[in-house]
Amino acid sequence: MTDRPLLLEVKNLHTKFFLDEGTVHAVDGADFSLYRGQTLGVVGESGCGKSVTARSILRIVPRPGRITDGQIVYHRPPGRHGSNGNGNGAAETIDLTNVDERGPLIRSIRGAEISMVFQEPMTSLSPVHTVGSQIMEAILLHQEVSNEEARQQAIDVLDHVGMPQPRRTVDRYPHELSGGMRQRAMIAMALSCRPSLLIADEPTTALDVTTEAQILQLMRNLQDELGMAIMFITHNLGVIAQMTRDVIVMYLGKVVESGNVDELFYDAKHPYTQALLRSIPRVGRKSRQRLESISGTVPDPYNVPTGCPFHPRCTQFMKGVCDQQDPPLLEVSEGHHARCHLYT
Ligand code: SF4
């Protein structure tokens, strides 16, 4: 992807939650980059820091969480902004960790240049406002247009995401729509200002298989058309294989492996990635062969193991090494990295 301009660099990001029970290190030194137009898959079990990483980028980490260290460098493309959102701005570099999370700069970026689609639309769509008024609000916040123009843009973007009868749907409430239509409405809202980066956090997990396939196809088409980057967060490796070319695998707030999809599926290096792959159904697997599950569970977040955080669950654990030292992320072949003592 290095032939494309950089869009976002996450460097040594730490996000912690300070609770009465103790401190949760939700993101623990994550490092990765995204290029313009790239689709990056982010995989891992629940509680491994995927969603908190996304929320850190948008600066919407809920209290009592906060970013404690690291950088999130946004390489703002030219023409994205300018006074009054007129799109005349020059390219610039912004460290989002230094930005006031309620200030005008992040508000000009969030929802317009970097937007997010969540797993359950009902948690982010207001039940008491029509779909159209919510999309119009996003448009009016970031563009200097009249109400009539914003309404027309809302209808156009609903049409664009394949919403049936967009002129009628624009005046309907979220509870009047099916799950698939609600997710299309959320995507329409996220795309209404043509973002440079769309963060999709498990966007199809709550949908049936047919609707999931339609939404994934829609996102692929829109990406080709709009040229935006997508950060696709999921625990579903099948979705990753369909949607992305580059993948990072996260475990307990750290990136433990990164590479392209082929390397990860056919030559996974980290024992955690290997275990994730053994736990998914495959064509060709003998019908009576049982799927493997990863032994143990994600450790208590207040009590993270010493050394490699995966060591209590790892089948290749080396006593005296893995429980003592946290391995660095090392290049195991060109562009393919793993955080494991097997390669140090
Ligand atoms: Fe397993 Fe050791 Fe590698 Fe951790 S460092 S994944 S415990 S082999």
Coordinates of C-alpha atoms and ligand atoms in Angstrom, one line a residue:
M1 CA 0.0 0.0 0.0
T2 CA 3.0 2.3 0.3
D3 CA 2.4 3.7 -3.2
R4 CA -0.6 5.6 -1.8
P5 CA -0.4 8.6 0.5
L6 CA -0.6 8.0 4.2
L7 CA -3.9 8.9 5.9
L8 CA -3.6 7.8 9.5
E9 CA -0.7 6.7 11.7
V10 CA -1.4 5.2 15.1
K11 CA 1.8 5.2 17.1
N12 CA 2.3 3.5 20.5
L13 CA -1.3 4.3 21.5
H14 CA -2.3 3.7 25.1
T15 CA -5.9 4.2 26.2
K16 CA -6.7 3.3 29.8
F17 CA -9.9 3.1 31.9
F18 CA -9.5 4.2 35.5
L19 CA -12.1 2.3 37.5
D20 CA -12.7 1.8 41.2
E21 CA -11.7 -1.9 40.7
G22 CA -8.4 -1.0 39.0
T23 CA -7.0 0.3 35.7
V24 CA -7.9 -1.4 32.5
H25 CA -5.2 -1.0 29.8
A26 CA -7.7 -1.3 26.9
V27 CA -5.2 -0.2 24.2
D28 CA -1.6 -1.1 25.1
G29 CA 0.9 0.4 22.7
A30 CA -1.0 -0.2 19.4
D31 CA 0.9 0.7 16.2
F32 CA -0.5 0.7 12.7
S33 CA -0.9 2.8 9.6
L34 CA -3.7 3.4 7.1
Y35 CA -3.3 4.7 3.5
R36 CA -5.8 6.6 1.4
G37 CA -8.3 4.2 -0.1
Q38 CA -7.0 1.2 1.8
T39 CA -9.3 -1.3 3.6
L40 CA -7.7 -2.5 6.8
G41 CA -9.2 -5.3 8.8
V42 CA -8.9 -5.3 12.6
V43 CA -9.6 -8.7 14.1
G44 CA -9.6 -10.3 17.6
E45 CA -11.9 -11.6 20.3
S46 CA -14.2 -9.3 22.3
G47 CA -12.3 -7.2 24.8
C48 CA -9.1 -7.1 22.8
G49 CA -9.2 -3.3 22.2
K50 CA -10.5 -3.1 18.7
S51 CA -13.4 -0.8 19.4
V52 CA -11.6 1.3 22.0
T53 CA -8.9 1.9 19.3
A54 CA -11.6 3.2 16.9
R55 CA -13.1 5.4 19.6
S56 CA -9.7 6.8 20.4
I57 CA -9.2 7.8 16.8
L58 CA -12.6 9.7 16.9
R59 CA -11.9 11.0 20.4
I60 CA -15.1 9.5 21.8
V61 CA -13.6 7.3 24.5
P62 CA -16.2 7.2 27.2
R63 CA -15.3 8.3 30.7
P64 CA -13.5 7.2 32.9
G65 CA -11.3 6.2 29.9
R66 CA -8.7 8.4 28.3
I67 CA -5.7 8.3 26.0
T68 CA -2.6 8.3 28.2
D69 CA 0.2 8.1 25.6
G70 CA 1.0 7.8 22.0
Q71 CA 0.0 9.6 18.8
I72 CA -2.8 9.4 16.3
V73 CA -1.5 11.3 13.3
Y74 CA -4.2 12.3 10.8
H75 CA -2.8 13.3 7.4
R76 CA -5.7 15.5 6.3
P77 CA -6.0 15.4 2.5
P78 CA -6.1 18.7 0.6
G79 CA -9.5 20.1 -0.2
R80 CA -11.2 18.4 2.7
H81 CA -12.0 21.5 4.7
G82 CA -11.3 25.2 4.9
S83 CA -13.2 27.9 6.7
N84 CA -16.9 27.1 6.7
G85 CA -16.2 23.6 5.4
N86 CA -15.8 25.0 1.8
G87 CA -13.3 22.3 0.8
N88 CA -10.5 24.8 0.0
G89 CA -8.1 23.7 2.7
A90 CA -4.5 22.6 2.1
A91 CA -3.2 19.2 3.3
E92 CA -2.1 19.3 6.9
T93 CA -1.0 16.9 9.6
I94 CA -2.9 16.8 12.9
D95 CA -2.1 14.7 16.0
L96 CA -5.6 13.9 17.1
T97 CA -4.4 13.0 20.6
N98 CA -3.5 16.7 21.2
V99 CA -6.9 18.0 20.0
D100 CA -9.6 19.1 22.5
E101 CA -12.2 16.3 22.3
R102 CA -15.0 18.8 22.4
G103 CA -13.4 21.6 20.4
P104 CA -14.1 22.8 16.8
L105 CA -11.2 21.0 15.1
I106 CA -12.3 17.5 16.1
R107 CA -15.9 18.4 15.4
S108 CA -15.0 19.4 11.9
I109 CA -13.3 16.0 11.4
R110 CA -15.6 13.7 13.2
G111 CA -18.6 12.7 11.1
A112 CA -17.3 14.5 8.1
E113 CA -13.8 13.3 7.4
I114 CA -13.7 10.3 9.7
S115 CA -17.0 8.7 10.4
M116 CA -18.1 5.5 12.0
V117 CA -20.8 2.8 11.5
F118 CA -21.7 0.8 14.7
Q119 CA -22.9 -2.7 15.1
E120 CA -26.3 -1.8 16.3
P121 CA -27.8 1.2 14.5
M122 CA -30.4 1.7 17.2
T123 CA -27.7 2.7 19.7
S124 CA -26.6 5.6 17.4
L125 CA -29.8 6.6 15.6
S126 CA -32.1 8.7 17.6
P127 CA -35.5 6.9 17.9
V128 CA -37.4 10.2 18.2
H129 CA -36.1 11.8 15.0
T130 CA -36.7 10.8 11.4
V131 CA -33.9 9.2 9.4
G132 CA -33.8 12.2 7.1
S133 CA -33.6 14.8 9.9
Q134 CA -30.6 12.9 11.3
I135 CA -28.8 12.8 8.0
M136 CA -29.6 16.4 7.4
E137 CA -28.2 17.4 10.8
A138 CA -24.9 15.8 9.8
I139 CA -24.9 17.6 6.5
L140 CA -25.9 21.0 8.0
L141 CA -23.2 20.7 10.6
H142 CA -20.4 20.4 8.1
Q143 CA -21.6 22.1 4.9
E144 CA -22.9 25.6 4.1
V145 CA -26.2 24.5 2.4
S146 CA -29.9 25.4 2.9
N147 CA -32.4 23.1 4.5
E148 CA -33.9 22.2 1.1
E149 CA -30.4 21.3 -0.3
A150 CA -29.6 19.2 2.8
R151 CA -32.9 17.4 2.4
Q152 CA -32.2 16.7 -1.2
Q153 CA -28.7 15.5 -0.3
A154 CA -30.2 13.2 2.4
I155 CA -32.6 11.7 -0.2
D156 CA -29.7 11.2 -2.7
V157 CA -27.5 9.5 -0.2
L158 CA -30.3 7.2 0.9
D159 CA -30.8 6.3 -2.8
H160 CA -27.1 5.8 -3.1
V161 CA -27.0 3.2 -0.3
G162 CA -29.9 1.3 -2.0
M163 CA -32.6 2.3 0.4
P164 CA -36.0 1.5 -1.1
Q165 CA -38.2 4.5 -1.7
P166 CA -35.8 7.1 -0.5
R167 CA -38.3 10.0 -0.8
R168 CA -40.6 8.3 1.6
T169 CA -37.9 6.7 3.8
V170 CA -36.4 10.1 4.5
D171 CA -39.5 10.9 6.7
R172 CA -39.6 7.6 8.5
Y173 CA -38.4 6.8 12.0
P174 CA -35.7 4.2 12.7
H175 CA -38.2 1.8 14.4
E176 CA -40.3 1.7 11.2
L177 CA -37.3 0.2 9.3
S178 CA -35.9 -3.4 9.2
G179 CA -32.5 -4.1 10.6
G180 CA -30.9 -4.1 7.1
M181 CA -32.6 -0.8 6.3
R182 CA -31.5 0.8 9.6
Q183 CA -27.9 -0.3 8.8
R184 CA -28.2 1.3 5.4
A185 CA -29.5 4.5 7.0
M186 CA -26.5 4.5 9.3
I187 CA -24.1 4.0 6.4
A188 CA -25.9 6.8 4.5
M189 CA -25.4 9.1 7.5
A190 CA -21.8 8.2 7.8
L191 CA -21.2 8.8 4.1
S192 CA -23.2 12.0 3.8
C193 CA -20.1 14.1 3.9
R194 CA -17.9 11.8 1.9
P195 CA -15.4 10.8 4.6
S196 CA -11.8 10.1 3.9
L197 CA -12.0 7.3 6.5
L198 CA -15.0 5.1 7.4
I199 CA -14.6 3.1 10.6
A200 CA -17.0 0.2 10.5
D201 CA -17.3 -1.6 13.9
E202 CA -18.9 -5.0 13.4
P203 CA -21.4 -3.4 11.0
T204 CA -23.0 -6.7 9.9
T205 CA -22.9 -8.8 13.1
A206 CA -26.5 -8.2 14.0
L207 CA -27.8 -9.0 10.4
D208 CA -28.9 -12.2 8.8
V209 CA -26.5 -13.7 6.2
T210 CA -28.3 -12.4 3.1
T211 CA -28.5 -8.9 4.4
E212 CA -24.9 -9.1 5.6
A213 CA -23.8 -10.0 2.0
Q214 CA -25.8 -7.1 0.6
I215 CA -24.3 -4.6 3.1
L216 CA -20.7 -5.9 2.5
Q217 CA -21.3 -5.6 -1.3
L218 CA -22.6 -2.1 -0.8
M219 CA -19.6 -1.0 1.2
R220 CA -17.2 -2.4 -1.4
N221 CA -19.1 -0.5 -4.2
L222 CA -19.1 2.7 -2.2
Q223 CA -15.4 2.5 -1.4
D224 CA -14.5 2.0 -5.1
E225 CA -16.7 4.9 -6.0
L226 CA -15.7 7.3 -3.2
G227 CA -12.1 6.2 -2.8
M228 CA -12.3 6.3 1.0
A229 CA -10.3 4.2 3.4
I230 CA -12.2 1.7 5.5
M231 CA -11.1 0.4 8.9
F232 CA -13.2 -2.8 9.2
I233 CA -13.4 -4.1 12.8
T234 CA -14.8 -7.6 13.2
H235 CA -14.2 -10.9 15.0
N236 CA -15.4 -12.7 11.8
L237 CA -12.4 -13.9 9.7
G238 CA -14.8 -14.8 6.8
V239 CA -15.8 -11.1 6.6
I240 CA -12.1 -10.1 6.7
A241 CA -11.3 -12.4 3.8
Q242 CA -14.1 -10.9 1.7
M243 CA -13.5 -7.2 2.6
T244 CA -9.9 -6.5 3.2
R245 CA -6.4 -6.9 1.8
D246 CA -4.5 -5.9 4.9
V247 CA -5.1 -7.1 8.4
I248 CA -4.0 -6.5 12.0
V249 CA -4.8 -9.0 14.7
M250 CA -5.2 -7.5 18.2
Y251 CA -5.0 -9.3 21.6
L252 CA -5.3 -7.5 24.9
G253 CA -4.8 -4.0 23.4
K254 CA -1.7 -4.9 21.4
V255 CA -1.2 -5.6 17.7
V256 CA 0.1 -9.2 17.7
E257 CA 0.3 -9.8 14.0
S258 CA -0.1 -7.7 10.8
G259 CA 0.2 -8.5 7.1
N260 CA -1.9 -9.1 4.1
V261 CA -4.9 -11.4 4.0
D262 CA -3.0 -14.2 2.2
E263 CA -0.1 -14.2 4.6
L264 CA -2.5 -14.3 7.6
F265 CA -4.8 -17.0 6.2
Y266 CA -2.1 -19.3 4.7
D267 CA 1.0 -18.5 6.7
A268 CA -0.1 -17.1 10.1
K269 CA 2.9 -16.8 12.4
H270 CA 1.4 -15.8 15.8
P271 CA 0.0 -18.7 17.8
Y272 CA -3.1 -16.5 18.6
T273 CA -3.8 -15.9 14.9
Q274 CA -3.3 -19.6 14.2
A275 CA -5.8 -20.5 17.0
L276 CA -8.3 -18.0 15.6
L277 CA -8.0 -19.7 12.2
R278 CA -8.4 -23.2 13.6
S279 CA -11.7 -22.0 15.2
I280 CA -13.5 -21.1 12.0
P281 CA -15.4 -23.6 9.7
R282 CA -13.6 -24.4 6.4
V283 CA -14.7 -25.9 3.2
G284 CA -13.0 -29.3 2.9
R285 CA -12.8 -29.9 6.6
K286 CA -14.1 -33.4 7.4
S287 CA -17.8 -33.1 8.4
R288 CA -17.3 -35.0 11.8
Q289 CA -14.1 -33.1 12.6
R290 CA -14.8 -30.7 15.5
L291 CA -13.9 -27.1 15.4
E292 CA -11.2 -26.1 17.9
S293 CA -11.7 -23.4 20.4
I294 CA -8.9 -21.3 21.8
S295 CA -8.1 -22.7 25.2
G296 CA -9.0 -20.5 28.2
T297 CA -10.6 -17.1 28.0
V298 CA -9.3 -13.5 27.6
P299 CA -7.6 -12.8 31.0
D300 CA -9.1 -10.5 33.6
P301 CA -8.4 -7.0 32.3
Y302 CA -7.4 -5.9 35.8
N303 CA -4.8 -8.7 36.0
V304 CA -3.0 -9.0 32.7
P305 CA -0.4 -11.8 32.7
T306 CA 3.3 -10.9 32.8
G307 CA 5.5 -11.4 29.7
C308 CA 3.6 -12.2 26.6
P309 CA -0.1 -11.6 27.5
F310 CA -1.2 -14.7 25.4
H311 CA 1.1 -17.1 27.3
P312 CA -1.5 -18.7 29.6
R313 CA -3.5 -19.8 26.5
C314 CA -0.6 -20.5 24.1
T315 CA 0.2 -24.1 23.0
Q316 CA 3.8 -23.1 22.2
F317 CA 4.5 -21.4 25.5
M318 CA 8.2 -21.4 26.5
K319 CA 8.6 -21.4 30.3
G320 CA 11.1 -18.8 31.6
V321 CA 10.8 -16.8 28.3
C322 CA 7.2 -16.2 27.4
D323 CA 6.1 -15.6 31.0
Q324 CA 9.0 -13.2 31.6
Q325 CA 9.4 -10.9 28.6
D326 CA 6.8 -9.2 26.4
P327 CA 8.0 -9.8 22.9
P328 CA 8.4 -6.9 20.4
L329 CA 6.6 -6.7 17.1
L330 CA 9.1 -8.0 14.6
E331 CA 9.1 -8.3 10.8
V332 CA 9.0 -12.0 10.0
S333 CA 8.9 -11.5 6.2
E334 CA 8.5 -8.4 4.1
G335 CA 5.5 -6.4 5.3
H336 CA 4.5 -9.3 7.7
H337 CA 5.0 -8.7 11.4
A338 CA 4.4 -10.9 14.5
R339 CA 4.8 -10.2 18.3
C340 CA 6.1 -13.6 19.5
H341 CA 9.3 -15.0 21.0
L342 CA 9.3 -17.8 18.4
Y343 CA 10.7 -15.2 16.0
T344 CA 13.0 -13.2 18.3
Ligands
SF4_1 FE1 3.1 -18.1 22.6 FE2 5.4 -17.4 23.7 FE3 4.7 -16.6 21.3 FE4 3.5 -15.6 23.4 S1 5.6 -15.3 22.9 S2 2.5 -16.3 21.5 S3 3.4 -17.4 24.7 S4 5.1 -18.7 21.9

